[in-house]
Tab-separated table of C-alpha atoms and ligand atoms in Angstrom:
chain	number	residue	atom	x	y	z
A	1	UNK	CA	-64.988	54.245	-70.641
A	2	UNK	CA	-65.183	53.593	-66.737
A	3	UNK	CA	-63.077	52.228	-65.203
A	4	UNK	CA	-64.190	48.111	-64.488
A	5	UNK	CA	-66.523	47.509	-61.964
A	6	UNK	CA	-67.975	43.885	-61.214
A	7	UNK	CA	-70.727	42.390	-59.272
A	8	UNK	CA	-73.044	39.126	-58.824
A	9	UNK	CA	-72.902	36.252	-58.167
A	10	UNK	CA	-72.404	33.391	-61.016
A	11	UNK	CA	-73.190	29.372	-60.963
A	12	UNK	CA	-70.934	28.403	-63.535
A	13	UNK	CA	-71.571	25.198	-65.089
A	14	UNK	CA	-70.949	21.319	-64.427
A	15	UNK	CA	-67.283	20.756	-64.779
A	16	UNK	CA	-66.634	19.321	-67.764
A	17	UNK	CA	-63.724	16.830	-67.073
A	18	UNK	CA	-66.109	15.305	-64.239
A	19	UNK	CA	-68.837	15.272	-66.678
A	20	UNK	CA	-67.345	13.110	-69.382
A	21	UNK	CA	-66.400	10.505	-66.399
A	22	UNK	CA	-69.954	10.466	-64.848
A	23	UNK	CA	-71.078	9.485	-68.497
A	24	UNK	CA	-68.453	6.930	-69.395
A	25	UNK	CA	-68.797	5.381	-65.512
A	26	UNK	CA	-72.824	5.182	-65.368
A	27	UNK	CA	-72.899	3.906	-68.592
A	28	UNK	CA	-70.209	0.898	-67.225
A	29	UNK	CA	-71.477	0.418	-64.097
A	30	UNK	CA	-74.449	-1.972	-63.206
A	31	UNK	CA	-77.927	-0.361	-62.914
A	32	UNK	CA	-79.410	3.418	-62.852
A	33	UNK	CA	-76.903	6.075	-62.185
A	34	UNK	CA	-78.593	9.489	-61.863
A	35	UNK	CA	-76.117	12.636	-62.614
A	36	UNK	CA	-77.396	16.319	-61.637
A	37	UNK	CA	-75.800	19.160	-62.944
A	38	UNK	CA	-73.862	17.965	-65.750
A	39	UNK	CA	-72.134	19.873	-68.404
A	40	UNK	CA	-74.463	20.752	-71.356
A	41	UNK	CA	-72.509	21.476	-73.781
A	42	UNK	CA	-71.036	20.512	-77.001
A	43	UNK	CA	-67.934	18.620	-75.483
A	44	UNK	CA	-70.219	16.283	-73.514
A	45	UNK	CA	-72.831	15.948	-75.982
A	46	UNK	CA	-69.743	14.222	-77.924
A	47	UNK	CA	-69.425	11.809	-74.953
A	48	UNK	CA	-73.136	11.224	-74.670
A	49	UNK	CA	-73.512	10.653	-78.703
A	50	UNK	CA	-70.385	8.108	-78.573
A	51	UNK	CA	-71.665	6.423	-75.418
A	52	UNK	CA	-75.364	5.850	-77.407
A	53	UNK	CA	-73.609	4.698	-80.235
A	54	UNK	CA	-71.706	2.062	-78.241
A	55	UNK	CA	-75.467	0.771	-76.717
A	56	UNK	CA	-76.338	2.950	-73.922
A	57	UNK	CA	-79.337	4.698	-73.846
A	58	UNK	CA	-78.206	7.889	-72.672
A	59	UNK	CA	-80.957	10.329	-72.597
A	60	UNK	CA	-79.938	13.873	-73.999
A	61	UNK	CA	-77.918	16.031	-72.168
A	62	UNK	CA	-80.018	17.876	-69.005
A	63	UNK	CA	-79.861	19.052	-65.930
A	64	UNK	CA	-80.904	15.218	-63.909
A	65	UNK	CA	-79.887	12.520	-66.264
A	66	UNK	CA	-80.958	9.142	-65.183
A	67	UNK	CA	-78.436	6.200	-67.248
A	68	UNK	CA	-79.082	2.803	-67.244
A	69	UNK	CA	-75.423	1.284	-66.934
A	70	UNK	CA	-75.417	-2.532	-68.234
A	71	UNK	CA	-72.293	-3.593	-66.795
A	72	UNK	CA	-68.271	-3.104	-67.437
A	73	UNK	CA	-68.224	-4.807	-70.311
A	74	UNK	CA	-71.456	-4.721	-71.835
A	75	UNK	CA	-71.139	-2.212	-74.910
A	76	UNK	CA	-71.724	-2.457	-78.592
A	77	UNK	CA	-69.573	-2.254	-81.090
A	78	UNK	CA	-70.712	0.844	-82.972
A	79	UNK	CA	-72.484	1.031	-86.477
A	80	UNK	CA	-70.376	3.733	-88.167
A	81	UNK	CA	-67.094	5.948	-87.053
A	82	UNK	CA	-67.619	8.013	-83.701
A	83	UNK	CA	-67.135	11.745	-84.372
A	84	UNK	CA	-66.122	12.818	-81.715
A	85	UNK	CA	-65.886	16.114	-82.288
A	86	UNK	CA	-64.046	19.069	-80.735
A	87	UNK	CA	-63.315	17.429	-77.565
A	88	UNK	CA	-60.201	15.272	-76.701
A	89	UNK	CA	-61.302	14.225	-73.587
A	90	UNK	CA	-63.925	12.039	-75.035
A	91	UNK	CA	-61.726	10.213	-77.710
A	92	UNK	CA	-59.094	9.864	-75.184
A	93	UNK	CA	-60.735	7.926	-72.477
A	94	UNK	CA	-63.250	6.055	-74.251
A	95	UNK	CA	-60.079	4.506	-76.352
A	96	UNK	CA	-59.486	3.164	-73.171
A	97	UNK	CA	-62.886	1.962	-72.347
A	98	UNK	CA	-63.495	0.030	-76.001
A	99	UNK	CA	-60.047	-1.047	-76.143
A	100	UNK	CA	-61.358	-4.175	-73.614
A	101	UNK	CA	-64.196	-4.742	-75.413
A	102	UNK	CA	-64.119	-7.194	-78.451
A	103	UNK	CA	-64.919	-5.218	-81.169
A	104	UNK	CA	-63.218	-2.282	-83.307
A	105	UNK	CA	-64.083	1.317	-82.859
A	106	UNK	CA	-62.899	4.129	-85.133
A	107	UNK	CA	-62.925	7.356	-83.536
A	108	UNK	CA	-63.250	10.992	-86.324
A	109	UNK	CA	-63.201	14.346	-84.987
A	110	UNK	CA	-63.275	18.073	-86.099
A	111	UNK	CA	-59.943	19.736	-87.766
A	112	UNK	CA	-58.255	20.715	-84.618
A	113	UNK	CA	-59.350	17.561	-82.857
A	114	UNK	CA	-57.656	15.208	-85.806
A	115	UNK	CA	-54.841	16.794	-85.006
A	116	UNK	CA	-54.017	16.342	-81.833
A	117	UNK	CA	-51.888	13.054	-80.014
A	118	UNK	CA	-53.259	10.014	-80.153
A	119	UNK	CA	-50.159	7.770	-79.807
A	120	UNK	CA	-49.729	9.088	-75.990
A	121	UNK	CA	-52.844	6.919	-75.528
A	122	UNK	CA	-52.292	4.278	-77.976
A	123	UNK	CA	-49.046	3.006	-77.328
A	124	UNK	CA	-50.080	1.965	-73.401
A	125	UNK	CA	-53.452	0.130	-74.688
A	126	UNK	CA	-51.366	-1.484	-77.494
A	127	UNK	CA	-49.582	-2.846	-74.266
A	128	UNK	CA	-52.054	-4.105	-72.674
A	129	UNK	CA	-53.237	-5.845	-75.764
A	130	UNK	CA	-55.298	-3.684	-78.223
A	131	UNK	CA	-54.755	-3.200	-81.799
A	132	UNK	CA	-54.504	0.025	-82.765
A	133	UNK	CA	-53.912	2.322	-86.271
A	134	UNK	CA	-53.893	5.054	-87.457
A	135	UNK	CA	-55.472	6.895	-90.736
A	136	UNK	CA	-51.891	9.389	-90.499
A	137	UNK	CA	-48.945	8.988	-88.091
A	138	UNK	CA	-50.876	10.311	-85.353
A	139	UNK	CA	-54.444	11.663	-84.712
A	140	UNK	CA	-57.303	10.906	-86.398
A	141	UNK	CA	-59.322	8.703	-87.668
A	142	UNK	CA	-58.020	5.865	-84.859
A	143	UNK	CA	-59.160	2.717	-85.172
A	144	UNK	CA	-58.906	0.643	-81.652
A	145	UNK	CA	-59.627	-3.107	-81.910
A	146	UNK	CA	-60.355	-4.298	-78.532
A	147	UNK	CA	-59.963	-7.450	-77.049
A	148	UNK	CA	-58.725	-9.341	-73.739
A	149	UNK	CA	-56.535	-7.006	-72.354
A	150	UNK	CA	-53.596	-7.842	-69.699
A	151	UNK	CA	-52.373	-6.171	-66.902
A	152	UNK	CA	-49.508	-3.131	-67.219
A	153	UNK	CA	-47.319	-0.195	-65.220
A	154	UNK	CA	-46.854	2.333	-67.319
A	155	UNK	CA	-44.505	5.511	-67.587
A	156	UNK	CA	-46.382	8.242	-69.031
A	157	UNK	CA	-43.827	10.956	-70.347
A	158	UNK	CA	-46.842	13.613	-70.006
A	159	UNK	CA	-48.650	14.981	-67.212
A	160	UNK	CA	-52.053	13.713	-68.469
A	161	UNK	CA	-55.058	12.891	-66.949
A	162	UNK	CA	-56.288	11.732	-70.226
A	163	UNK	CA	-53.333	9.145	-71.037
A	164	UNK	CA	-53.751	8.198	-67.213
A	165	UNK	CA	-57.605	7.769	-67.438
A	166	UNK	CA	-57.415	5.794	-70.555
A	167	UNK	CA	-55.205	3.417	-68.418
A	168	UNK	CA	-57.139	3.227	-65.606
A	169	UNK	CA	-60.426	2.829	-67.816
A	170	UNK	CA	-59.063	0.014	-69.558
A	171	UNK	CA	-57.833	-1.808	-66.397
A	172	UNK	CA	-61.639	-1.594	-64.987
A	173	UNK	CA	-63.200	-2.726	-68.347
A	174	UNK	CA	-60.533	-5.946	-68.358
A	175	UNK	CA	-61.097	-6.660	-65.062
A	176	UNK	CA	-57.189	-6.509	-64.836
A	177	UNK	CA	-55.172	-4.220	-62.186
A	178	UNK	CA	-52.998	-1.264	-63.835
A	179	UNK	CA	-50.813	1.208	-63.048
A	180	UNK	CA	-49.534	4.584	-64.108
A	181	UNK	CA	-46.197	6.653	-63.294
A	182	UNK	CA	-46.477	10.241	-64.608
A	183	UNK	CA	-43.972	13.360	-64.080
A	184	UNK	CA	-46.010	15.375	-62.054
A	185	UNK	CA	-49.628	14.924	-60.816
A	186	UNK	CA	-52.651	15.589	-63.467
A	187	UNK	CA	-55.935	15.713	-62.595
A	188	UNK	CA	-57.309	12.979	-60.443
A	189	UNK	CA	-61.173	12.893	-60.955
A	190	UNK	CA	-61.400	9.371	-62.587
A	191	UNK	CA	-59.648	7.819	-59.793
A	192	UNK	CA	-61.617	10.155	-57.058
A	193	UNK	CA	-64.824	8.750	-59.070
A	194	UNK	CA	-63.820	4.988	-58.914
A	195	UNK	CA	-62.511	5.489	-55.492
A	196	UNK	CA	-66.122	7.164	-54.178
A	197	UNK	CA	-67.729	4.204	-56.060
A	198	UNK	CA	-65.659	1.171	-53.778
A	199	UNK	CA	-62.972	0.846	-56.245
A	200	UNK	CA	-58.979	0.054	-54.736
A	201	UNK	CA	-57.197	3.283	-56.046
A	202	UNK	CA	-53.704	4.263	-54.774
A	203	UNK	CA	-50.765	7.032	-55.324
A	204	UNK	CA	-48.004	6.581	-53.746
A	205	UNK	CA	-45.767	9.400	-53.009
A	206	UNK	CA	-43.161	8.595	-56.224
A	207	UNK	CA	-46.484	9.630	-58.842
A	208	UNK	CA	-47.543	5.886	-59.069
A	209	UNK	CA	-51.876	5.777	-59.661
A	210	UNK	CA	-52.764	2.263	-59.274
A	211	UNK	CA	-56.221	0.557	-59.687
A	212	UNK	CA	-56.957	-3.034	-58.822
A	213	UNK	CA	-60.749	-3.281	-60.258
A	214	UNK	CA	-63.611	-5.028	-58.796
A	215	UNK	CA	-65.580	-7.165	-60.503
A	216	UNK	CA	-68.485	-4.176	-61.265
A	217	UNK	CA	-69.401	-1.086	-60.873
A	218	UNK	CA	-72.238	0.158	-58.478
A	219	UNK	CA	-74.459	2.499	-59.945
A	220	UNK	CA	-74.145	5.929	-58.047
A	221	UNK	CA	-75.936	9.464	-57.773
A	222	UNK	CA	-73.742	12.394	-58.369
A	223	UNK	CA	-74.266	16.197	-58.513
A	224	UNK	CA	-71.841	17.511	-60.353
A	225	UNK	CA	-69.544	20.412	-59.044
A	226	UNK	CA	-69.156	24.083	-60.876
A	227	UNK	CA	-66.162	23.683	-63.398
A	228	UNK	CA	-63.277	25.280	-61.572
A	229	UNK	CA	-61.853	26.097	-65.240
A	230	UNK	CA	-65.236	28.007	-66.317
A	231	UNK	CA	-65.005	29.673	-62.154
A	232	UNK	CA	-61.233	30.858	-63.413
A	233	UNK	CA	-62.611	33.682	-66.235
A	234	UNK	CA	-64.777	35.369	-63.553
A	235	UNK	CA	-61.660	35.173	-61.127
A	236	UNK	CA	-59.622	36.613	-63.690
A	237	UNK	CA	-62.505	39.345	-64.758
A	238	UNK	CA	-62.380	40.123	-60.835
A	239	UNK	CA	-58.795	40.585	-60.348
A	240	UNK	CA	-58.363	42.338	-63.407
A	241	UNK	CA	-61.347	44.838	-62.601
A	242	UNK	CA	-60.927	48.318	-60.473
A	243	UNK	CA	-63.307	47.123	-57.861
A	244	UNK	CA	-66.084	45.111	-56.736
A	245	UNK	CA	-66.207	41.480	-55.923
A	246	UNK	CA	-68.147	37.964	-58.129
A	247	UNK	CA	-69.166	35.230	-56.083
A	248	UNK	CA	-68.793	31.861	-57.709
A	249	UNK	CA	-70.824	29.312	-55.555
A	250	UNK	CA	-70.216	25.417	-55.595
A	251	UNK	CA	-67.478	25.059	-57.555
A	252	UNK	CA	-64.710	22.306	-57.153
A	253	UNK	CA	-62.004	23.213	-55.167
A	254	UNK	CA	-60.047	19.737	-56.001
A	255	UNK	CA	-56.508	21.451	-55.611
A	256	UNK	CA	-55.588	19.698	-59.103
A	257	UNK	CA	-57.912	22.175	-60.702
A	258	UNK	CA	-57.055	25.358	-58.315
A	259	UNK	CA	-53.334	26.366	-59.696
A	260	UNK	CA	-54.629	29.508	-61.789
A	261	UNK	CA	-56.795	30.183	-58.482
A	262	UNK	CA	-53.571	30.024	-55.697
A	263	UNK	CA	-51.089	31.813	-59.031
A	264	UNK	CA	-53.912	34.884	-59.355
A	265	UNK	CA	-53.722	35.241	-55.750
A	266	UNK	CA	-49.794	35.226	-55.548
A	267	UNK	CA	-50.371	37.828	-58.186
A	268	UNK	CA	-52.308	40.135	-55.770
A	269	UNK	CA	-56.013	39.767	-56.155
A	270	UNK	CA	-58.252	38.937	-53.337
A	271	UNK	CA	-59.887	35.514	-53.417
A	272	UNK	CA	-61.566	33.738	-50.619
A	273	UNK	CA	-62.871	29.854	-50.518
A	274	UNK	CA	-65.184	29.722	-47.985
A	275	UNK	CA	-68.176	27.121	-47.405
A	276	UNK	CA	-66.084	23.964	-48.204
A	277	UNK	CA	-68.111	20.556	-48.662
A	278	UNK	CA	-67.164	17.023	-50.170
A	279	UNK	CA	-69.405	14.867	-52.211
A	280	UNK	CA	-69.090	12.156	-54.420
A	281	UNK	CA	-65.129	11.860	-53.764
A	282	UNK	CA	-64.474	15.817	-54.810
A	283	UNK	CA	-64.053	19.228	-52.777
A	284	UNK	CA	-66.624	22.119	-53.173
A	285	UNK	CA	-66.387	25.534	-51.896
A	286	UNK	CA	-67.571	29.096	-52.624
A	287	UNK	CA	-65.394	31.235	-54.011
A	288	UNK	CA	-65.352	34.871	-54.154
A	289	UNK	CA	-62.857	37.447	-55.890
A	290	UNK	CA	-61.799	40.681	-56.155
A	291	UNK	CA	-59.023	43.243	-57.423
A	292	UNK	CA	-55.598	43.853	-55.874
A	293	UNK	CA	-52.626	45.429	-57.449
A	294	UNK	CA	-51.046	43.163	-59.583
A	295	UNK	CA	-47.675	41.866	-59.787
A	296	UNK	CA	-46.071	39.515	-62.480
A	297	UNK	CA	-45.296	36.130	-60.931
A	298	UNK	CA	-42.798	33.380	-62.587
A	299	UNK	CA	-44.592	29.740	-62.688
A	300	UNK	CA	-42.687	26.889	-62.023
A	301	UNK	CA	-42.764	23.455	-63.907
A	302	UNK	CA	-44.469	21.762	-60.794
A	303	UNK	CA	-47.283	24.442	-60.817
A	304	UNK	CA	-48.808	23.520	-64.852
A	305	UNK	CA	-50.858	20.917	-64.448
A	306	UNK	CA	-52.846	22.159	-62.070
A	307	UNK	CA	-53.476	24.962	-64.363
A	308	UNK	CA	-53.177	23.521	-68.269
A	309	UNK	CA	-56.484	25.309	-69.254
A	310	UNK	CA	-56.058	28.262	-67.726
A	311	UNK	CA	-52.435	29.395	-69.013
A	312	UNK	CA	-54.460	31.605	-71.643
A	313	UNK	CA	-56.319	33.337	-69.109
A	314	UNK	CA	-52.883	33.786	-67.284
A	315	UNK	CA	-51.491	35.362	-70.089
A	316	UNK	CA	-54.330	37.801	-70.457
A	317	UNK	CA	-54.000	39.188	-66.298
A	318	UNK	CA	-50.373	38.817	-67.010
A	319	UNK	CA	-50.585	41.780	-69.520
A	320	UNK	CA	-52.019	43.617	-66.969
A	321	UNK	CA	-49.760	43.402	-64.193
A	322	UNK	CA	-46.757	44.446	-63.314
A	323	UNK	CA	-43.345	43.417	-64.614
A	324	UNK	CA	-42.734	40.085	-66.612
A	325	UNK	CA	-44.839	36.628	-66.055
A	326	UNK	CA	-42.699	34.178	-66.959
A	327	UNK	CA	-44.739	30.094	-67.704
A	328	UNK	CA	-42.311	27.418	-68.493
A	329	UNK	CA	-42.651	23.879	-68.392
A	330	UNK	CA	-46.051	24.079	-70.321
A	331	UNK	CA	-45.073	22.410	-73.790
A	332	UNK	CA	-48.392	20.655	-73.735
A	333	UNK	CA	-49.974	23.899	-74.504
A	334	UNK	CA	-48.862	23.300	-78.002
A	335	UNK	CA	-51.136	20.388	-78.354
A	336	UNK	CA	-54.431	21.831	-76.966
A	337	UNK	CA	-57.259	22.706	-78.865
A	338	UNK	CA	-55.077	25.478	-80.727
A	339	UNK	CA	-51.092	25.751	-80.412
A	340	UNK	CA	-52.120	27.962	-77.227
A	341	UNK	CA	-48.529	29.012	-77.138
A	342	UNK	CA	-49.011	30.381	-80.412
A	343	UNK	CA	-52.612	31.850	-79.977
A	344	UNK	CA	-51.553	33.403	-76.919
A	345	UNK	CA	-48.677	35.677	-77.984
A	346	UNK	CA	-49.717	36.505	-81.147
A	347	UNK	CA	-52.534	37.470	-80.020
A	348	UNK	CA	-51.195	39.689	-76.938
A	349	UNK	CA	-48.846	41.114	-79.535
A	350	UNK	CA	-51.587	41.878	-82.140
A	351	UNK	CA	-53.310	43.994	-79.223
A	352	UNK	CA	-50.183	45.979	-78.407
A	353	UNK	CA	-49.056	43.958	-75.271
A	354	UNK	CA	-45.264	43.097	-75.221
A	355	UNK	CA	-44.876	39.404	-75.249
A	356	UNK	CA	-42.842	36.405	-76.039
A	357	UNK	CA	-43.288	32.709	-76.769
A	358	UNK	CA	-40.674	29.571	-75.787
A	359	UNK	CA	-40.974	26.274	-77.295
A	360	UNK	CA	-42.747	25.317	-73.776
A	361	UNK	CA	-43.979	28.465	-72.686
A	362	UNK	CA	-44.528	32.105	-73.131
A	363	UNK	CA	-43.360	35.890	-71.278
A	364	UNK	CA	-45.687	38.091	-71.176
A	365	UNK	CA	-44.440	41.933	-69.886
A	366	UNK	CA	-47.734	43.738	-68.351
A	367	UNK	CA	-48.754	47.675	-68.887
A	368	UNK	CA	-51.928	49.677	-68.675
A	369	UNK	CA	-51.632	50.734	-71.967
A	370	UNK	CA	-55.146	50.457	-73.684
A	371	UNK	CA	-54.985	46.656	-76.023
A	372	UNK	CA	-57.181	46.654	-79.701
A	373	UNK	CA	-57.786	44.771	-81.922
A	374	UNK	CA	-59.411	41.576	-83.672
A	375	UNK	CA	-58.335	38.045	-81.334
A	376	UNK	CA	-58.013	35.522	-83.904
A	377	UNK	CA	-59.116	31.948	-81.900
A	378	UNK	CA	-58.164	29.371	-83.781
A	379	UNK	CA	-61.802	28.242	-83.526
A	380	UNK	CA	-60.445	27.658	-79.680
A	381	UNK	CA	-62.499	27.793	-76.428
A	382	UNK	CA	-60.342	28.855	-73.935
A	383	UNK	CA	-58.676	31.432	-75.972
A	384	UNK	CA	-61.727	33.252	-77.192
A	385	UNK	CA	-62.927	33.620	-72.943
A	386	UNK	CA	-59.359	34.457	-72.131
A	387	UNK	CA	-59.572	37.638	-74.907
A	388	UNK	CA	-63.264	38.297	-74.113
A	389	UNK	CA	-62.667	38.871	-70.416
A	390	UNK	CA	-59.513	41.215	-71.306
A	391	UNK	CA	-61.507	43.037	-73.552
A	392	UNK	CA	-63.336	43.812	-70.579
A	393	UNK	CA	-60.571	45.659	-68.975
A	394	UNK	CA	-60.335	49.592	-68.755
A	395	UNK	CA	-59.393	50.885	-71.838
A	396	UNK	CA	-59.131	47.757	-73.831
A	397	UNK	CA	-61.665	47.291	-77.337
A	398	UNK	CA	-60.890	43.603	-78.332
A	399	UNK	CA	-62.997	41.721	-80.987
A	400	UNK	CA	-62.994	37.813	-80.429
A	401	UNK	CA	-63.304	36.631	-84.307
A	402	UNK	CA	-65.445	33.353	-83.427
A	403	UNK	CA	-67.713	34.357	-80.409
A	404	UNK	CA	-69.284	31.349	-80.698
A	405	UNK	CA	-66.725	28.538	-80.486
A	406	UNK	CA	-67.570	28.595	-76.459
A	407	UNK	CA	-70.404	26.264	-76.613
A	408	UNK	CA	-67.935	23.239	-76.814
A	409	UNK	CA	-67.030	24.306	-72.701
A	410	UNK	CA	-69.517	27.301	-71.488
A	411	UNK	CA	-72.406	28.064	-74.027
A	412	UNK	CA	-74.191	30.686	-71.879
A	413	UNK	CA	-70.143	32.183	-71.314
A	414	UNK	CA	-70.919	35.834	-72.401
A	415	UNK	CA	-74.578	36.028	-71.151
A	416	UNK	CA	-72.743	35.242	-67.807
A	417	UNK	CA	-70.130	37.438	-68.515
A	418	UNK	CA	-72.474	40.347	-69.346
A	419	UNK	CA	-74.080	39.954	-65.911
A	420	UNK	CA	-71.266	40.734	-63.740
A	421	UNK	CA	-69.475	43.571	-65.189
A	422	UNK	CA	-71.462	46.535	-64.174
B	501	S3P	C1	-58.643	16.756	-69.212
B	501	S3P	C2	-57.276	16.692	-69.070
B	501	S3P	C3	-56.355	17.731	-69.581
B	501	S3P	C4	-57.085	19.018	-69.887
B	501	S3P	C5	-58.359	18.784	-70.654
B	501	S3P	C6	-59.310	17.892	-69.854
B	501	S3P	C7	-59.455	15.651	-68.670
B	501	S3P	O1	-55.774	17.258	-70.787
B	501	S3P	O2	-56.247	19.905	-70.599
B	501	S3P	O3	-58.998	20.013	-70.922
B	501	S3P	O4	-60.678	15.801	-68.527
B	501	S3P	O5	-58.874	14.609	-68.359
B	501	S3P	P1	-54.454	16.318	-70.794
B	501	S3P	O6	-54.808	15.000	-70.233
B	501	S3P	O7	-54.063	16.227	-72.238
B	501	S3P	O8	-53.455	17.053	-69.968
């Protein structure tokens, strides 16, 4: 086989964190929201089913989605249990949003989904004045009975922009200011959302995220940016490649979403923003990428949440560079859609790579020897992209075992994928 070569240019999707918040906030605020651009896919068809169960009228998923918003707290309780399958993100914060509503809500999910932490979320909106139980100790089926919530600060042990959202989501439904202390900064789109639509959002310089709501929402128009986590496989396919160069146009630069995107570059490959815009309260750019020798890198605590999704894909250029990438500080990755600590060295090791997995991380030793064999993904997203674009490497034959299990992030993912690798 020839060596890699890769060209073209690819508009990844909506992001898909930014999608699920442009849902949950047009359907709160007070009015017609229209939303270009969002996500289709399953993940945000969970958040659009759940929000139409709840009252709103959400039309399906597309391309320009006009929602009529009836207020903050203006939803329904729901007929039967919301199933919200494969996708965390959508249990997580809309806990938060039907926890100040009087009514009770139980949220289902798929296997890997019932799983996965709910208390993180629970124990803050039990604070604030929910009632909430569980089926199990933890996971699902959740049931959240709502009700007039007060105000709170909370610690958050976790880096989460989920267990911060929830907060902050809460807070505007109840009217009632709230704050939230975490480790080390997640993701900031909800409050960059509220913020664009006239909300008071702070962080102060110790990791505190305050909101003091207004009394509603104004409806708003929003394109949504490329998903900077979808715009990290081609970056990776790129760097990993012999030559050539993929151009990923408008995707969001928001520099809580760019850690894989500054670590690949540490690691050697080329990658240039250029073009940078704003809209809607979040940072667009063009990005284009392109090989480079690559050398292991060591990733520090600080650097994870900026790159959570993308420690897969890590792993995968990691086996191709040289020496020993070293992630630490990433225990979270055992509660992801799969134990991605797990996934991701057993995997690397089926294929012949040499690596090694820490309670809160993983070592991965890269080497140009040719990787085969069957990925197992746990039914995962993230992993089966992170195998399918090292399969494309030189030498490598890698068979994902559940192609298909992309459509909850990035249905069209290996039509794309196809395109670009000469
Ligand atoms: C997300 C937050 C992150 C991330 C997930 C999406 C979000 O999860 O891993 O894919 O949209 O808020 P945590 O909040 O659990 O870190």
């Amino acid at each position: 086989m020839a060596p890699l070569t890769v060209a073209g240019t690819v508009r990844v999707p909506g992001d898909k964190s930014i999608s699920h918040r442009a849902l949950i906030l047009a359907a709160l605020a007070d009015g017609e929201s229209v939303i270009r651009d969002v996500l289709v896919a399953e993940d945000t068809a969970s958040t659009a089913y759940a929000l139409r169960a709840l009252g709103n009228d959400a039309p399906p998923l597309g391309s320009e989605m006009r929602i009529h918003g009836t207020g903050v707290r203006d939803l329904r309780a729901p007929e039967s249990p919301l199933d919200c399958g494969n996708s965390g993100t959508t249990v997580r914060l809309l806990a938060g949003v039907v926890a100040g509503h009087p009514f009770s809500t139980t949220f289902t999910g798929d296997e890997s989904l019932s799983r996965r932490p709910m208390r993180r979320i629970a124990e803050p909106l039990t604070a604030m004045g929910a009632r909430i139980s569980f089926a199990k100790d933890d996971g699902l089926p959740m049931t959240v009975q709502g009700g007039n919530l007060q105000h709170i600060a909370w610690t958050s042990e976790v880096a989460s922009a989920q267990v911060k959202s929830a907060i902050l989501l809460a807070g505007l439904v109840a009217g009632v200011p709230v704050s939230v202390r975490e480790p080390r900064p997640s993701r900031d789109h909800t409050e960059r959302m509220l913020r664009a639509l006239g909300m008071e959002v702070t962080r102060s310089r110790d990791g505190v995220t305050k909101l003091t709501p207004g009394a509603s929402l104004d409806p708003f128009e929003l394109t949504v940016p490329g998903d900077a986590s979808s715009a990290a496989f081609f970056i990776a396919l790129a760097a990993l490649a012999a030559r050539g160069t993929v151009t990923l146009p408008g995707v969001c630069i928001d520099p809580a979403r760019t850690g894989f995107l500054r670590a690949v570059r540490r690691m050697g490959a080329k990658i240039r923003v250029s073009g940078k815009t704003e809209a809607t309260g979040e940072e667009i750019g063009t990005v284009s990428a392109g090989p480079g020798a690559l050398r292991a890198i060591s990733v520090k605590p600080g650097e994870i949440p900026a790159m959570i999704d993308e420690l897969p894909l890590l792993a995968c250029v990691a086996a191709r560079a040289e020496g020993e990438t070293v992630v630490r500080g990433a225990a979270e990755l055992r509660v992801k859609e799969s134990d991605r600590i797990a996934a991701i060295v057993d995997n690397l090791r089926g294929l012949g790579a040499d690596a090694e997995a820490f309670d809160d991380g993983f070592a991965v030793r890269g080497s140009d020897k040719p990787l085969r064999g069957t990925v197992r993904t746990y039914g995962d997203h993230r992993i089966a992209m992170s195998f399918g674009v090292l399969g494309c490497g030189h030498g490598n034959e890698i068979r994902i075992d559940d192609r298909d299990c992309v459509a909850v992030s990035y249905p069209a993912f290996w039509a794309d994928l196809k395109k670009v690798v000469a």
